[in-house]
Short mmCIF file of C-alpha atoms in Angstrom, two decimals:
data_model
loop_
_atom_site.label_atom_id
_atom_site.label_comp_id
_atom_site.label_asym_id
_atom_site.label_seq_id
_atom_site.Cartn_x
_atom_site.Cartn_y
_atom_site.Cartn_z
CA MET A 205 96.62 382.32 166.71
CA THR A 206 99.47 383.01 169.16
CA ARG A 207 102.53 385.09 168.29
CA THR A 208 105.49 386.42 170.21
CA THR A 209 106.00 390.14 170.63
CA LYS A 210 109.06 389.89 168.37
CA GLU A 211 106.97 388.23 165.65
CA LEU A 212 104.41 391.04 165.91
CA ALA A 213 107.11 393.70 165.63
CA ASP A 214 108.70 391.93 162.67
CA PHE A 215 105.33 391.61 160.94
CA LEU A 216 104.81 395.36 161.29
CA GLY A 217 108.39 396.28 160.48
CA CYS A 218 108.56 398.25 163.74
CA ALA A 219 111.11 398.54 166.54
CA LEU A 220 110.56 396.40 169.63
CA GLU A 221 111.43 397.70 173.09
CA GLY A 222 111.48 394.95 175.71
CA ASP A 223 111.07 391.17 175.89
CA GLY A 224 110.51 389.62 172.46
CA GLY A 225 109.43 386.23 173.81
CA VAL A 226 106.11 387.15 175.43
CA THR A 227 103.17 385.50 173.66
CA ILE A 228 100.15 387.46 172.45
CA SER A 229 96.91 385.86 171.27
CA GLY A 230 94.39 388.69 171.19
CA VAL A 231 93.71 392.42 171.04
CA ALA A 232 91.59 394.52 173.36
CA SER A 233 90.95 397.94 174.84
CA PRO A 234 93.13 398.81 177.84
CA ALA A 235 90.21 398.36 180.25
CA SER A 236 89.21 394.89 179.07
CA ALA A 237 92.64 393.52 178.13
CA LYS A 238 94.02 390.34 179.67
CA ALA A 239 97.58 389.11 180.08
CA GLU A 240 97.62 387.70 176.52
CA ASP A 241 96.31 390.81 174.77
CA LEU A 242 97.83 393.66 172.80
CA ILE A 243 96.69 397.27 173.23
CA TYR A 244 97.67 400.58 171.62
CA ALA A 245 98.28 404.17 172.69
CA ASP A 246 98.43 406.85 170.02
CA SER A 247 98.25 409.99 172.17
CA PRO A 248 99.21 411.18 175.67
CA ARG A 249 95.59 411.02 176.85
CA ARG A 250 95.59 407.23 176.37
CA LEU A 251 98.73 406.60 178.42
CA GLN A 252 97.09 406.47 181.84
CA SER A 253 94.59 403.77 180.88
CA ALA A 254 97.29 401.86 178.98
CA ALA A 255 99.61 401.93 182.01
CA ALA A 256 96.86 400.49 184.23
CA SER A 257 95.98 397.74 181.74
CA ALA A 258 96.72 394.05 182.29
CA ALA A 259 98.08 393.84 178.74
CA PRO A 260 101.85 393.23 178.68
CA CYS A 261 102.48 394.89 175.31
CA ALA A 262 101.36 398.07 173.58
CA VAL A 263 101.74 399.55 170.13
CA ILE A 264 102.79 403.10 170.90
CA GLY A 265 103.45 406.29 168.99
CA PRO A 266 106.71 408.25 168.64
CA GLY A 267 107.75 410.27 171.66
CA LEU A 268 105.41 408.49 174.08
CA SER A 269 106.55 406.56 177.15
CA LEU A 270 104.89 403.65 178.94
CA PRO A 271 107.10 402.27 181.72
CA GLY A 272 106.64 398.61 182.59
CA LYS A 273 105.23 397.60 179.19
CA ILE A 274 106.77 395.92 176.17
CA LEU A 275 106.54 398.49 173.39
CA ILE A 276 106.15 398.18 169.63
CA ARG A 277 107.04 401.62 168.31
CA ALA A 278 104.95 402.62 165.26
CA ALA A 279 104.49 405.87 163.35
CA ASP A 280 100.74 405.25 163.25
CA PRO A 281 99.84 403.04 166.23
CA LYS A 282 96.15 402.71 165.41
CA ALA A 283 96.80 401.52 161.85
CA ALA A 284 99.52 399.14 163.05
CA PHE A 285 97.18 397.78 165.71
CA ALA A 286 94.49 397.17 163.07
CA ARG A 287 96.94 395.27 160.85
CA VAL A 288 98.11 393.10 163.73
CA ALA A 289 94.51 392.40 164.77
CA ALA A 290 93.67 391.14 161.28
CA TRP A 291 96.77 388.91 161.36
CA LEU A 292 96.21 387.51 164.83
CA ILE A 293 92.47 386.97 164.56
CA PRO A 294 91.34 385.80 161.10
CA PRO A 295 87.67 386.47 160.29
CA SER A 296 85.24 383.77 161.32
CA LEU A 297 83.79 381.52 158.61
CA ILE A 298 80.50 382.58 157.06
CA ALA A 299 80.03 379.29 155.20
CA ARG A 300 81.91 376.03 154.89
CA GLY A 301 81.66 373.85 151.78
CA ILE A 302 78.39 373.65 149.84
CA HIS A 303 75.40 373.17 152.11
CA PRO A 304 72.91 370.56 150.86
CA THR A 305 69.99 372.99 151.17
CA ALA A 306 71.58 375.57 148.86
CA ILE A 307 69.92 375.90 145.44
CA ILE A 308 72.59 376.32 142.77
CA ALA A 309 71.83 376.38 139.04
CA PRO A 310 73.79 373.91 136.88
CA SER A 311 75.48 376.71 134.92
CA VAL A 312 76.97 378.35 138.04
CA ARG A 313 80.77 378.38 138.14
CA LEU A 314 82.18 378.13 141.66
CA GLY A 315 85.90 378.78 142.12
CA PRO A 316 88.15 376.67 144.32
CA ARG A 317 87.32 376.84 148.05
CA ALA A 318 84.13 378.83 147.40
CA ALA A 319 81.53 378.11 150.09
CA VAL A 320 77.74 378.40 150.04
CA GLY A 321 75.63 378.39 153.20
CA PRO A 322 72.17 376.98 153.98
CA TYR A 323 69.23 378.00 151.77
CA ALA A 324 71.26 380.32 149.56
CA VAL A 325 69.97 380.64 145.99
CA ILE A 326 72.35 381.13 143.04
CA GLU A 327 70.73 381.56 139.62
CA GLU A 328 72.00 380.73 136.14
CA ASP A 329 75.36 381.87 134.77
CA VAL A 330 76.68 383.25 138.04
CA LYS A 331 80.45 383.16 138.56
CA VAL A 332 81.88 383.00 142.09
CA GLY A 333 85.62 383.50 142.57
CA ALA A 334 88.01 381.39 144.59
CA GLY A 335 87.62 381.47 148.34
CA SER A 336 84.42 383.55 148.36
CA GLU A 337 81.87 382.80 151.08
CA ILE A 338 78.12 383.13 150.56
CA GLY A 339 76.13 383.10 153.78
CA PRO A 340 72.75 381.55 154.61
CA PHE A 341 69.69 382.83 152.70
CA CYS A 342 71.72 384.94 150.26
CA PHE A 343 70.41 385.44 146.72
CA LEU A 344 72.64 385.86 143.65
CA GLY A 345 70.75 386.84 140.52
CA ARG A 346 71.30 385.59 137.01
CA GLY A 347 74.65 386.52 135.46
CA SER A 348 76.10 388.22 138.52
CA ARG A 349 79.84 388.06 139.20
CA LEU A 350 81.79 387.73 142.45
CA GLY A 351 85.55 388.04 142.55
CA GLU A 352 87.93 386.16 144.80
CA GLY A 353 87.74 386.26 148.58
CA CYS A 354 84.35 387.99 148.83
CA ARG A 355 82.34 387.66 152.05
CA LEU A 356 78.53 387.84 151.88
CA PHE A 357 76.90 387.71 155.29
CA PRO A 358 73.41 386.16 155.69
CA ARG A 359 70.49 387.54 153.66
CA VAL A 360 72.44 389.61 151.16
CA THR A 361 70.63 390.13 147.84
CA ILE A 362 72.55 390.53 144.58
CA TYR A 363 70.33 391.29 141.58
CA SER A 364 71.14 390.10 138.08
CA GLY A 365 73.99 391.80 136.24
CA VAL A 366 75.88 392.96 139.34
CA SER A 367 79.67 392.66 139.39
CA LEU A 368 81.71 392.49 142.60
CA GLY A 369 85.50 392.75 142.58
CA ASN A 370 87.88 390.87 144.85
CA ARG A 371 87.63 390.86 148.66
CA VAL A 372 84.30 392.70 148.73
CA ILE A 373 82.42 392.45 152.04
CA LEU A 374 78.62 392.77 152.10
CA HIS A 375 76.87 392.77 155.47
CA SER A 376 73.47 391.31 156.23
CA GLY A 377 70.50 392.80 154.46
CA ALA A 378 72.50 394.68 151.82
CA VAL A 379 70.71 394.88 148.46
CA ILE A 380 72.82 395.50 145.37
CA GLY A 381 71.28 396.14 141.96
CA SER A 382 67.66 396.99 142.72
CA ASP A 383 65.86 399.28 140.27
CA GLY A 384 66.60 402.98 140.46
CA PHE A 385 63.87 405.47 141.35
CA GLY A 386 63.21 406.74 137.84
CA TYR A 387 59.81 407.77 136.43
CA VAL A 388 58.52 409.98 133.60
CA LEU A 389 55.32 412.02 133.93
CA GLU A 390 52.94 411.57 131.00
CA ASN A 391 49.31 412.66 131.01
CA GLY A 392 49.28 412.85 134.79
CA LYS A 393 50.67 409.35 135.29
CA ARG A 394 54.11 408.13 136.29
CA LEU A 395 55.73 405.84 133.74
CA LYS A 396 58.67 403.74 134.84
CA PHE A 397 61.88 404.77 133.08
CA PRO A 398 64.06 401.82 132.01
CA GLN A 399 66.41 400.56 134.71
CA LEU A 400 68.58 398.34 132.54
CA GLY A 401 72.11 399.20 133.68
CA GLY A 402 74.19 397.40 136.26
CA VAL A 403 76.30 397.89 139.38
CA GLU A 404 80.07 397.61 139.48
CA VAL A 405 81.58 397.25 142.94
CA GLN A 406 85.37 397.26 142.75
CA ASP A 407 88.02 395.55 144.90
CA ASP A 408 88.18 395.86 148.72
CA VAL A 409 84.83 397.62 149.10
CA GLU A 410 82.85 397.05 152.31
CA ILE A 411 79.10 397.73 152.41
CA GLY A 412 77.19 397.85 155.70
CA ALA A 413 74.02 396.15 156.86
CA ASN A 414 70.81 397.10 155.03
CA ALA A 415 72.61 399.42 152.64
CA THR A 416 71.17 399.66 149.12
CA ILE A 417 72.81 400.37 145.78
CA ASP A 418 70.55 400.83 142.75
CA ARG A 419 71.49 399.69 139.27
CA GLY A 420 72.07 402.34 136.63
CA SER A 421 69.16 403.26 134.42
CA LEU A 422 71.02 402.95 131.11
CA ASP A 423 74.62 403.03 132.40
CA GLN A 424 76.47 401.66 135.45
CA THR A 425 76.41 402.61 139.11
CA LYS A 426 80.05 402.38 140.25
CA ILE A 427 81.69 402.04 143.66
CA GLY A 428 85.47 402.58 143.58
CA VAL A 429 88.30 400.52 145.04
CA GLY A 430 88.56 400.51 148.83
CA THR A 431 85.42 402.56 149.48
CA LYS A 432 83.48 401.85 152.70
CA LEU A 433 79.72 402.39 153.12
CA ASP A 434 78.14 402.28 156.56
CA ASN A 435 74.81 400.68 157.49
CA LEU A 436 71.66 402.10 155.87
CA VAL A 437 73.46 404.09 153.17
CA HIS A 438 71.54 404.49 149.90
CA VAL A 439 73.27 405.00 146.55
CA ALA A 440 70.91 405.81 143.68
CA HIS A 441 71.14 404.97 139.99
CA ASN A 442 74.04 406.19 137.82
CA VAL A 443 76.04 407.38 140.83
CA THR A 444 79.82 407.08 140.66
CA ILE A 445 81.87 406.95 143.88
CA GLY A 446 85.67 407.12 143.70
CA GLU A 447 88.37 405.22 145.54
CA ASN A 448 88.83 405.08 149.33
CA THR A 449 85.78 407.19 150.13
CA VAL A 450 83.91 406.67 153.42
CA ILE A 451 80.18 407.31 153.88
CA ALA A 452 78.54 407.11 157.31
CA ALA A 453 75.10 405.74 158.18
CA GLN A 454 71.78 406.99 156.80
CA THR A 455 73.33 409.06 154.03
CA GLY A 456 71.59 409.17 150.65
CA VAL A 457 73.25 409.93 147.33
CA SER A 458 70.72 410.82 144.63
CA GLY A 459 70.82 409.82 140.98
CA SER A 460 73.62 410.80 138.59
CA SER A 461 75.75 412.41 141.30
CA THR A 462 79.51 411.93 141.37
CA VAL A 463 81.55 411.50 144.55
CA GLY A 464 85.32 411.66 144.15
CA ALA A 465 88.19 409.77 145.77
CA ASN A 466 89.13 410.05 149.46
CA VAL A 467 85.91 411.88 150.33
CA ALA A 468 84.56 411.66 153.89
CA ILE A 469 80.77 411.97 154.32
CA GLY A 470 79.18 412.09 157.77
CA GLY A 471 75.94 410.51 158.89
CA GLN A 472 72.52 411.53 157.54
CA VAL A 473 73.93 413.65 154.73
CA GLY A 474 71.58 414.26 151.82
CA ILE A 475 73.11 414.67 148.36
CA ALA A 476 70.60 415.69 145.68
CA ASP A 477 70.76 414.65 142.03
CA HIS A 478 73.50 415.68 139.58
CA CYS A 479 75.86 416.93 142.29
CA GLU A 480 79.64 416.67 142.17
CA ILE A 481 81.67 416.08 145.31
CA GLU A 482 85.32 416.52 144.34
CA ASP A 483 88.28 414.55 145.70
CA GLY A 484 89.14 414.95 149.37
CA ALA A 485 86.02 416.91 150.32
CA ILE A 486 84.53 416.48 153.81
CA LEU A 487 80.76 416.72 154.34
CA GLY A 488 79.72 417.13 157.97
CA ALA A 489 76.84 415.19 159.50
CA GLN A 490 73.35 416.14 158.25
CA ALA A 491 74.73 418.41 155.53
CA GLY A 492 72.37 419.02 152.62
CA ILE A 493 73.76 419.36 149.09
CA PRO A 494 71.21 420.94 146.68
CA THR A 495 70.65 419.72 143.14
CA GLY A 496 73.56 420.34 140.79
CA LYS A 497 75.89 421.80 143.42
CA THR A 498 79.65 421.20 143.30
CA ILE A 499 81.69 420.81 146.49
CA ARG A 500 85.26 421.68 145.60
CA LYS A 501 88.35 419.59 146.15
CA GLY A 502 89.35 419.39 149.81
CA GLN A 503 86.51 421.64 150.98
CA LEU A 504 84.94 421.10 154.44
CA VAL A 505 81.22 421.91 154.46
CA TRP A 506 78.40 421.77 157.00
CA GLY A 507 74.72 422.60 157.28
CA THR A 508 71.77 422.83 154.89
CA PRO A 509 72.30 424.12 152.31
CA ALA A 510 75.92 423.07 152.75
CA ARG A 511 78.47 425.86 153.08
CA PRO A 512 82.09 426.14 154.23
CA LEU A 513 82.49 425.33 157.92
CA ALA A 514 83.75 428.81 158.88
CA LYS A 515 80.69 430.41 157.26
CA PHE A 516 78.38 427.86 158.90
CA LYS A 517 79.81 428.64 162.35
CA GLU A 518 79.46 432.39 161.82
CA GLN A 519 75.84 432.08 160.71
CA PHE A 520 74.97 429.59 163.43
CA VAL A 521 76.17 431.99 166.14
CA TRP A 522 73.84 434.69 164.80
CA LEU A 523 70.99 432.21 164.52
CA ALA A 524 71.39 431.28 168.18
CA ARG A 525 71.20 434.99 169.10
CA LEU A 526 67.93 435.64 167.25
CA PRO A 527 65.66 435.58 170.36
CA GLU A 528 67.98 438.06 172.12
CA LEU A 529 68.15 440.32 169.05
CA ALA A 530 64.38 440.20 168.59
CA GLU A 531 63.89 441.36 172.17
CA ARG A 532 66.34 444.22 171.65
CA ILE A 533 64.47 445.30 168.52
CA LYS A 534 61.17 445.30 170.42
CA LYS A 535 62.64 447.59 173.06
CA LEU A 536 64.08 449.92 170.44
CA GLU A 537 60.76 450.06 168.62
CA ALA A 538 58.96 450.86 171.88
CA ARG A 539 61.30 453.79 172.47
CA ILE A 540 61.44 455.17 168.93
CA LEU A 541 58.09 454.46 167.27
CA PRO A 542 55.05 456.50 168.35
CA LYS A 543 52.44 454.62 170.29
CA SER A 544 49.22 453.96 168.39
CA GLY A 545 45.97 455.34 169.69
#
C-alpha cells in the first residue's frame, strides 16, 4: 500500500511539517530505510541516525528537530509509528479459502471469509468467526470457539472446550487447553485430579510460539483482553490474568495464581501457586514469587525471593562484597583470637 505523507498525518491526527505529497510505502529502521520508507525518532539519541537515513519522512516527538526531513509530529512517536505500520502493511495471509486437504467435521460452523489451510483438522461442533484464518496443520478440538478475525499460525493446537475472543493471534506451536498438572497422593501413588474446566482467551490477546495454557481443573483459566504472552510462556490451570498484561519469554505461572491488569513480567520469572500479582506491578527478569505471596499494586520487585527493587539492590551490593568481608574477618580473627597450640 502506498500513501502520501499528508494521508499518513491525517490518519494519525498529527501535524505535518513539510511536503504532503511524498509517497510512502514501507517502514524501516533509520539504517535500513529506503527513499519510500517512514522512520521514527522519539528521543534526542535517535536524531543522528534519523538525520543520516535515506527515509524522507519521520514521525518525531515534541521539541525535537530534524532538518531536511518531512516531519509528522506525534506525542508518542513509537506508538504512532506502530499504528501507521499496521495501516501501510497489512498482515500476510495465513490461509486462503478452504484447502481440499483440510478435515472439517460436518457440524462445524465457519463464518464468512473464514479460511482453513492445508491438513488442518477441525472436530465436531466447532464455531469459527468471520474472517478468522486457521493455518496449516492446526487442530481445533470438539466444541471449541473462535471469534472474528483470529489468526492461528501453523501447528497451533486448540483442545476441546476452549474459547477464543475476537482478533486473537496464536503463533506456531501454541497449545491451548491441555490438562493442568494436578495430582492427588493416595497410598504412595499419584492419582490424576480431574481437569474438566476450560480456557477463556478474550479479545485482542496475542500468544507467542510454543506457549502453553492449561485448562482449569474444575473452573476456567482466563486470559484478559489485550494481554500479550511471549514465546515459551506457561500458564497453569485456574490462573486468571487481567487486561493488557505483558509476560516475557520462559515465564511460568503456577496453578490458581491471579495476575492483575497492566502487569509487566520479565523473562524467566517463576510464580508459584496461589499467588496474587496486583494491578500495575512489575516483576523483573528471573524474579521468584513464593507460594501464596502477594505483590502489591504498582510494586516493582526483583530477585528470588522477590523483594522491592531498592531492597534487592542494597542486598546485592553486600552480597558482591562477601569475599572482601570474609577476608577482613579472617585478618581480624588472626589478630584477636589466640593461636591454637
